[in-house]
mmCIF file with all atom_site columns, C-alpha atoms and ligand atoms in Angstrom:
data_model
loop_
_atom_site.group_PDB
_atom_site.id
_atom_site.type_symbol
_atom_site.label_atom_id
_atom_site.label_alt_id
_atom_site.label_comp_id
_atom_site.label_asym_id
_atom_site.label_entity_id
_atom_site.label_seq_id
_atom_site.pdbx_PDB_ins_code
_atom_site.Cartn_x
_atom_site.Cartn_y
_atom_site.Cartn_z
_atom_site.occupancy
_atom_site.B_iso_or_equiv
_atom_site.pdbx_formal_charge
_atom_site.auth_seq_id
_atom_site.auth_comp_id
_atom_site.auth_asym_id
_atom_site.auth_atom_id
_atom_site.pdbx_PDB_model_num
ATOM   1   C  CA  . MET A 1 1   ? 6.003   -14.044 11.268 1.00 80.00 ? 13  MET A CA  1
ATOM   2   C  CA  . LYS A 1 2   ? 6.318   -15.015 14.905 1.00 89.00 ? 14  LYS A CA  1
ATOM   3   C  CA  . LYS A 1 3   ? 3.673   -13.264 16.982 1.00 96.00 ? 15  LYS A CA  1
ATOM   4   C  CA  . ILE A 1 4   ? 4.654   -11.548 20.191 1.00 96.00 ? 16  ILE A CA  1
ATOM   5   C  CA  . LYS A 1 5   ? 2.381   -12.379 23.093 1.00 95.00 ? 17  LYS A CA  1
ATOM   6   C  CA  . LYS A 1 6   ? 2.734   -10.709 26.471 1.00 97.00 ? 18  LYS A CA  1
ATOM   7   C  CA  . THR A 1 7   ? 0.329   -10.326 29.349 1.00 97.00 ? 19  THR A CA  1
ATOM   8   C  CA  . ASP A 1 8   ? -1.276  -7.008  30.125 1.00 97.00 ? 20  ASP A CA  1
ATOM   9   C  CA  . VAL A 1 9   ? 0.882   -6.817  33.263 1.00 97.00 ? 21  VAL A CA  1
ATOM   10  C  CA  . GLN A 1 10  ? 4.059   -7.296  31.222 1.00 98.00 ? 22  GLN A CA  1
ATOM   11  C  CA  . TRP A 1 11  ? 3.106   -4.554  28.757 1.00 98.00 ? 23  TRP A CA  1
ATOM   12  C  CA  . ARG A 1 12  ? 2.156   -2.206  31.585 1.00 98.00 ? 24  ARG A CA  1
ATOM   13  C  CA  . GLU A 1 13  ? 5.505   -2.755  33.265 1.00 98.00 ? 25  GLU A CA  1
ATOM   14  C  CA  . GLU A 1 14  ? 7.695   -2.286  30.204 1.00 97.00 ? 26  GLU A CA  1
ATOM   15  C  CA  . LEU A 1 15  ? 5.970   0.553   28.340 1.00 98.00 ? 27  LEU A CA  1
ATOM   16  C  CA  . PRO A 1 16  ? 5.803   4.213   29.369 1.00 98.00 ? 28  PRO A CA  1
ATOM   17  C  CA  . HIS A 1 17  ? 2.315   4.868   30.728 1.00 98.00 ? 29  HIS A CA  1
ATOM   18  C  CA  . ASP A 1 18  ? 1.143   7.044   27.820 1.00 98.00 ? 30  ASP A CA  1
ATOM   19  C  CA  . VAL A 1 19  ? 2.392   4.482   25.274 1.00 98.00 ? 31  VAL A CA  1
ATOM   20  C  CA  . TYR A 1 20  ? 0.713   1.682   27.208 1.00 98.00 ? 32  TYR A CA  1
ATOM   21  C  CA  . MET A 1 21  ? -2.606  3.541   27.260 1.00 98.00 ? 33  MET A CA  1
ATOM   22  C  CA  . VAL A 1 22  ? -2.611  4.059   23.479 1.00 98.00 ? 34  VAL A CA  1
ATOM   23  C  CA  . CYS A 1 23  ? -1.099  0.766   22.330 1.00 98.00 ? 35  CYS A CA  1
ATOM   24  C  CA  . ARG A 1 24  ? -2.668  -1.671  24.747 1.00 98.00 ? 36  ARG A CA  1
ATOM   25  C  CA  . ARG A 1 25  ? -5.801  0.211   25.895 1.00 97.00 ? 37  ARG A CA  1
ATOM   26  C  CA  . HIS A 1 26  ? -6.836  1.872   22.616 1.00 96.00 ? 38  HIS A CA  1
ATOM   27  C  CA  . ALA A 1 27  ? -6.562  5.422   23.923 1.00 97.00 ? 39  ALA A CA  1
ATOM   28  C  CA  . THR A 1 28  ? -6.050  8.261   21.431 1.00 97.00 ? 40  THR A CA  1
ATOM   29  C  CA  . GLU A 1 29  ? -3.377  10.874  22.013 1.00 98.00 ? 41  GLU A CA  1
ATOM   30  C  CA  . PRO A 1 30  ? -4.543  14.497  21.785 1.00 98.00 ? 42  PRO A CA  1
ATOM   31  C  CA  . ALA A 1 31  ? -4.300  15.942  18.267 1.00 98.00 ? 43  ALA A CA  1
ATOM   32  C  CA  . PHE A 1 32  ? -1.039  17.809  17.551 1.00 98.00 ? 44  PHE A CA  1
ATOM   33  C  CA  . SER A 1 33  ? 0.515   16.405  20.745 1.00 97.00 ? 45  SER A CA  1
ATOM   34  C  CA  . GLY A 1 34  ? 2.677   13.734  19.167 1.00 97.00 ? 46  GLY A CA  1
ATOM   35  C  CA  . ALA A 1 35  ? 6.408   14.095  18.649 1.00 97.00 ? 47  ALA A CA  1
ATOM   36  C  CA  . LEU A 1 36  ? 6.219   12.531  15.172 1.00 98.00 ? 48  LEU A CA  1
ATOM   37  C  CA  . ASN A 1 37  ? 3.264   14.514  13.822 1.00 97.00 ? 49  ASN A CA  1
ATOM   38  C  CA  . ASN A 1 38  ? 5.477   17.050  12.084 1.00 96.00 ? 50  ASN A CA  1
ATOM   39  C  CA  . CYS A 1 39  ? 8.440   14.762  11.453 1.00 97.00 ? 51  CYS A CA  1
ATOM   40  C  CA  . LYS A 1 40  ? 9.660   15.142  7.865  1.00 97.00 ? 52  LYS A CA  1
ATOM   41  C  CA  . ASP A 1 41  ? 12.938  13.255  8.167  1.00 98.00 ? 53  ASP A CA  1
ATOM   42  C  CA  . VAL A 1 42  ? 13.720  10.313  5.910  1.00 98.00 ? 54  VAL A CA  1
ATOM   43  C  CA  . GLY A 1 43  ? 13.505  6.961   7.632  1.00 98.00 ? 55  GLY A CA  1
ATOM   44  C  CA  . THR A 1 44  ? 11.304  4.160   8.917  1.00 98.00 ? 56  THR A CA  1
ATOM   45  C  CA  . TYR A 1 45  ? 8.502   4.162   11.458 1.00 98.00 ? 57  TYR A CA  1
ATOM   46  C  CA  . ILE A 1 46  ? 8.475   1.055   13.631 1.00 98.00 ? 58  ILE A CA  1
ATOM   47  C  CA  . CYS A 1 47  ? 6.094   -0.318  16.257 1.00 98.00 ? 59  CYS A CA  1
ATOM   48  C  CA  . ALA A 1 48  ? 6.741   1.196   19.708 1.00 98.00 ? 60  ALA A CA  1
ATOM   49  C  CA  . CYS A 1 49  ? 5.895   -2.144  21.339 1.00 98.00 ? 61  CYS A CA  1
ATOM   50  C  CA  . CYS A 1 50  ? 7.748   -4.726  19.221 1.00 97.00 ? 62  CYS A CA  1
ATOM   51  C  CA  . GLY A 1 51  ? 9.906   -2.875  16.672 1.00 98.00 ? 63  GLY A CA  1
ATOM   52  C  CA  . GLN A 1 52  ? 8.219   -4.246  13.564 1.00 98.00 ? 64  GLN A CA  1
ATOM   53  C  CA  . GLU A 1 53  ? 8.628   -1.924  10.565 1.00 98.00 ? 65  GLU A CA  1
ATOM   54  C  CA  . LEU A 1 54  ? 5.267   -0.297  9.792  1.00 98.00 ? 66  LEU A CA  1
ATOM   55  C  CA  . PHE A 1 55  ? 5.572   2.834   7.649  1.00 98.00 ? 67  PHE A CA  1
ATOM   56  C  CA  . ASN A 1 56  ? 8.131   4.522   5.434  1.00 98.00 ? 68  ASN A CA  1
ATOM   57  C  CA  . SER A 1 57  ? 8.640   8.295   5.578  1.00 98.00 ? 69  SER A CA  1
ATOM   58  C  CA  . THR A 1 58  ? 8.112   8.486   1.803  1.00 98.00 ? 70  THR A CA  1
ATOM   59  C  CA  . ASN A 1 59  ? 4.476   7.479   2.381  1.00 98.00 ? 71  ASN A CA  1
ATOM   60  C  CA  . LYS A 1 60  ? 3.807   10.097  5.083  1.00 98.00 ? 72  LYS A CA  1
ATOM   61  C  CA  . PHE A 1 61  ? 1.752   13.178  4.288  1.00 98.00 ? 73  PHE A CA  1
ATOM   62  C  CA  . ASP A 1 62  ? 0.428   16.201  6.146  1.00 97.00 ? 74  ASP A CA  1
ATOM   63  C  CA  . SER A 1 63  ? -3.267  15.501  6.673  1.00 97.00 ? 75  SER A CA  1
ATOM   64  C  CA  . GLY A 1 64  ? -3.808  18.511  8.931  1.00 97.00 ? 76  GLY A CA  1
ATOM   65  C  CA  . THR A 1 65  ? -5.492  16.251  11.499 1.00 97.00 ? 77  THR A CA  1
ATOM   66  C  CA  . GLY A 1 66  ? -2.764  16.461  14.129 1.00 98.00 ? 78  GLY A CA  1
ATOM   67  C  CA  . TRP A 1 67  ? -1.768  12.812  13.852 1.00 98.00 ? 79  TRP A CA  1
ATOM   68  C  CA  . PRO A 1 68  ? 0.965   11.225  11.744 1.00 98.00 ? 80  PRO A CA  1
ATOM   69  C  CA  . SER A 1 69  ? -0.701  10.177  8.501  1.00 98.00 ? 81  SER A CA  1
ATOM   70  C  CA  . PHE A 1 70  ? 0.399   7.726   5.830  1.00 98.00 ? 82  PHE A CA  1
ATOM   71  C  CA  . PHE A 1 71  ? -1.137  6.692   2.511  1.00 98.00 ? 83  PHE A CA  1
ATOM   72  C  CA  . GLN A 1 72  ? 0.257   3.175   2.684  1.00 98.00 ? 84  GLN A CA  1
ATOM   73  C  CA  . SER A 1 73  ? 2.003   0.816   5.065  1.00 98.00 ? 85  SER A CA  1
ATOM   74  C  CA  . ILE A 1 74  ? 5.471   -0.578  4.479  1.00 98.00 ? 86  ILE A CA  1
ATOM   75  C  CA  . SER A 1 75  ? 4.053   -3.987  3.511  1.00 97.00 ? 87  SER A CA  1
ATOM   76  C  CA  . GLN A 1 76  ? 0.733   -5.784  3.176  1.00 90.00 ? 88  GLN A CA  1
ATOM   77  C  CA  . ASN A 1 77  ? 1.255   -8.042  6.169  1.00 96.00 ? 89  ASN A CA  1
ATOM   78  C  CA  . CYS A 1 78  ? 2.598   -5.682  8.840  1.00 98.00 ? 90  CYS A CA  1
ATOM   79  C  CA  . ILE A 1 79  ? -0.879  -4.325  9.640  1.00 98.00 ? 91  ILE A CA  1
ATOM   80  C  CA  . THR A 1 80  ? -4.014  -6.067  10.877 1.00 98.00 ? 92  THR A CA  1
ATOM   81  C  CA  . LYS A 1 81  ? -7.357  -4.373  10.171 1.00 98.00 ? 93  LYS A CA  1
ATOM   82  C  CA  . LYS A 1 82  ? -10.309 -4.727  12.531 1.00 97.00 ? 94  LYS A CA  1
ATOM   83  C  CA  . GLU A 1 83  ? -13.800 -3.313  12.519 1.00 97.00 ? 95  GLU A CA  1
ATOM   84  C  CA  . ASP A 1 84  ? -14.236 -0.837  15.375 1.00 95.00 ? 96  ASP A CA  1
ATOM   85  C  CA  . THR A 1 85  ? -17.729 0.263   16.344 1.00 95.00 ? 97  THR A CA  1
ATOM   86  C  CA  . SER A 1 86  ? -16.765 2.112   19.544 1.00 92.00 ? 98  SER A CA  1
ATOM   87  C  CA  . HIS A 1 87  ? -17.751 5.740   20.249 1.00 90.00 ? 99  HIS A CA  1
ATOM   88  C  CA  . GLY A 1 88  ? -20.834 5.423   18.012 1.00 94.00 ? 100 GLY A CA  1
ATOM   89  C  CA  . MET A 1 89  ? -18.735 5.252   14.849 1.00 93.00 ? 101 MET A CA  1
ATOM   90  C  CA  . ARG A 1 90  ? -17.974 2.548   12.354 1.00 95.00 ? 102 ARG A CA  1
ATOM   91  C  CA  . ARG A 1 91  ? -14.244 2.670   11.713 1.00 96.00 ? 103 ARG A CA  1
ATOM   92  C  CA  . ILE A 1 92  ? -11.412 0.393   10.700 1.00 98.00 ? 104 ILE A CA  1
ATOM   93  C  CA  . GLU A 1 93  ? -8.885  -0.002  13.481 1.00 98.00 ? 105 GLU A CA  1
ATOM   94  C  CA  . VAL A 1 94  ? -5.290  -0.783  12.493 1.00 98.00 ? 106 VAL A CA  1
ATOM   95  C  CA  . GLN A 1 95  ? -3.005  -2.857  14.669 1.00 98.00 ? 107 GLN A CA  1
ATOM   96  C  CA  . CYS A 1 96  ? 0.571   -4.073  14.422 1.00 98.00 ? 108 CYS A CA  1
ATOM   97  C  CA  . SER A 1 97  ? 0.266   -7.606  13.043 1.00 98.00 ? 109 SER A CA  1
ATOM   98  C  CA  . LYS A 1 98  ? 3.129   -8.886  15.178 1.00 98.00 ? 110 LYS A CA  1
ATOM   99  C  CA  . CYS A 1 99  ? 2.115   -7.741  18.687 1.00 98.00 ? 111 CYS A CA  1
ATOM   100 C  CA  . ASP A 1 100 ? -1.513  -6.568  18.186 1.00 98.00 ? 112 ASP A CA  1
ATOM   101 C  CA  . SER A 1 101 ? -0.663  -3.053  19.339 1.00 98.00 ? 113 SER A CA  1
ATOM   102 C  CA  . HIS A 1 102 ? -3.357  -0.484  18.625 1.00 98.00 ? 114 HIS A CA  1
ATOM   103 C  CA  . LEU A 1 103 ? -1.940  2.010   16.126 1.00 98.00 ? 115 LEU A CA  1
ATOM   104 C  CA  . GLY A 1 104 ? -4.882  4.109   14.968 1.00 98.00 ? 116 GLY A CA  1
ATOM   105 C  CA  . HIS A 1 105 ? -7.514  4.001   12.239 1.00 98.00 ? 117 HIS A CA  1
ATOM   106 C  CA  . LEU A 1 106 ? -7.734  3.699   8.470  1.00 98.00 ? 118 LEU A CA  1
ATOM   107 C  CA  . PHE A 1 107 ? -9.857  6.038   6.380  1.00 98.00 ? 119 PHE A CA  1
ATOM   108 C  CA  . ASN A 1 108 ? -10.472 6.236   2.643  1.00 97.00 ? 120 ASN A CA  1
ATOM   109 C  CA  . ASP A 1 109 ? -10.033 9.983   2.202  1.00 97.00 ? 121 ASP A CA  1
ATOM   110 C  CA  . GLY A 1 110 ? -6.272  9.939   1.649  1.00 98.00 ? 122 GLY A CA  1
ATOM   111 C  CA  . PRO A 1 111 ? -4.260  11.295  -1.275 1.00 97.00 ? 123 PRO A CA  1
ATOM   112 C  CA  . GLU A 1 112 ? -3.101  9.671   -4.499 1.00 96.00 ? 124 GLU A CA  1
ATOM   113 C  CA  . PRO A 1 113 ? -2.149  6.992   -5.327 1.00 96.00 ? 125 PRO A CA  1
ATOM   114 C  CA  . THR A 1 114 ? -4.022  4.901   -2.723 1.00 97.00 ? 126 THR A CA  1
ATOM   115 C  CA  . HIS A 1 115 ? -6.676  7.345   -1.434 1.00 98.00 ? 127 HIS A CA  1
ATOM   116 C  CA  . LEU A 1 116 ? -6.033  5.764   1.958  1.00 98.00 ? 128 LEU A CA  1
ATOM   117 C  CA  . ARG A 1 117 ? -5.245  7.609   5.184  1.00 98.00 ? 129 ARG A CA  1
ATOM   118 C  CA  . TYR A 1 118 ? -3.656  5.699   7.996  1.00 98.00 ? 130 TYR A CA  1
ATOM   119 C  CA  . CYS A 1 119 ? -4.255  7.988   10.981 1.00 98.00 ? 131 CYS A CA  1
ATOM   120 C  CA  . ILE A 1 120 ? -1.701  6.832   13.529 1.00 98.00 ? 132 ILE A CA  1
ATOM   121 C  CA  . ASN A 1 121 ? -0.907  7.765   17.101 1.00 98.00 ? 133 ASN A CA  1
ATOM   122 C  CA  . SER A 1 122 ? 2.596   9.150   17.388 1.00 98.00 ? 134 SER A CA  1
ATOM   123 C  CA  . LEU A 1 123 ? 2.961   7.277   20.686 1.00 98.00 ? 135 LEU A CA  1
ATOM   124 C  CA  . SER A 1 124 ? 2.473   3.926   18.946 1.00 98.00 ? 136 SER A CA  1
ATOM   125 C  CA  . LEU A 1 125 ? 5.495   4.565   16.699 1.00 98.00 ? 137 LEU A CA  1
ATOM   126 C  CA  . LYS A 1 126 ? 9.223   5.009   16.986 1.00 98.00 ? 138 LYS A CA  1
ATOM   127 C  CA  . PHE A 1 127 ? 11.194  6.645   14.196 1.00 98.00 ? 139 PHE A CA  1
ATOM   128 C  CA  . LEU A 1 128 ? 14.473  5.332   12.830 1.00 98.00 ? 140 LEU A CA  1
ATOM   129 C  CA  . LYS A 1 129 ? 16.171  8.037   10.811 1.00 97.00 ? 141 LYS A CA  1
ATOM   130 C  CA  . ASP A 1 130 ? 18.113  6.890   7.745  1.00 96.00 ? 142 ASP A CA  1
ATOM   131 C  CA  . LYS A 1 131 ? 21.858  7.336   8.085  1.00 91.00 ? 143 LYS A CA  1
HETATM 132 FE FE1 . FE  B 2 .   ? 4.159   -4.389  17.264 1.00 51.05 ? 26  FE  B FE1 1
#
C-alpha cells in the first residue's frame, strides 16, 4: 500500500475544520453528534481523509456510546493500532494505515464473534451506500 503523506498545512486547507480537528489533531466529536452514528444502511465506510475502505456496514453495531461502533475492520491491514496514554487512560488508538488519520479507539468489550469494539468518530468516516 502506498502511504499518503501531506503536511499539516495541506490537511488543514483541504479538510473541513471539524474533520481536520478529529483526524489530524486527535479531537473527539461529541457523543451522539455524528451523522453516521445511527446509520443502518448497507455499504462501506471509508476514510474521510484518503478514501481507504475501513469498515463494512455488516460489522457495525449499536453500542449505545454515541459513536459509530464496529466489531471488526474490513481487513487486517487497513488499520494501524497505537498505544495512547493521553487523558490519564491507557487506550489503543486506531488510525487509517494509509494516511495515519486518527479514527478513534479500540476496546475489548464488543459483541460476538470478535468481542472487539472499534469506537470511531463519525467525522473520520465517509459512507458509500451500496447500489
Ligand atoms: Fe486514510
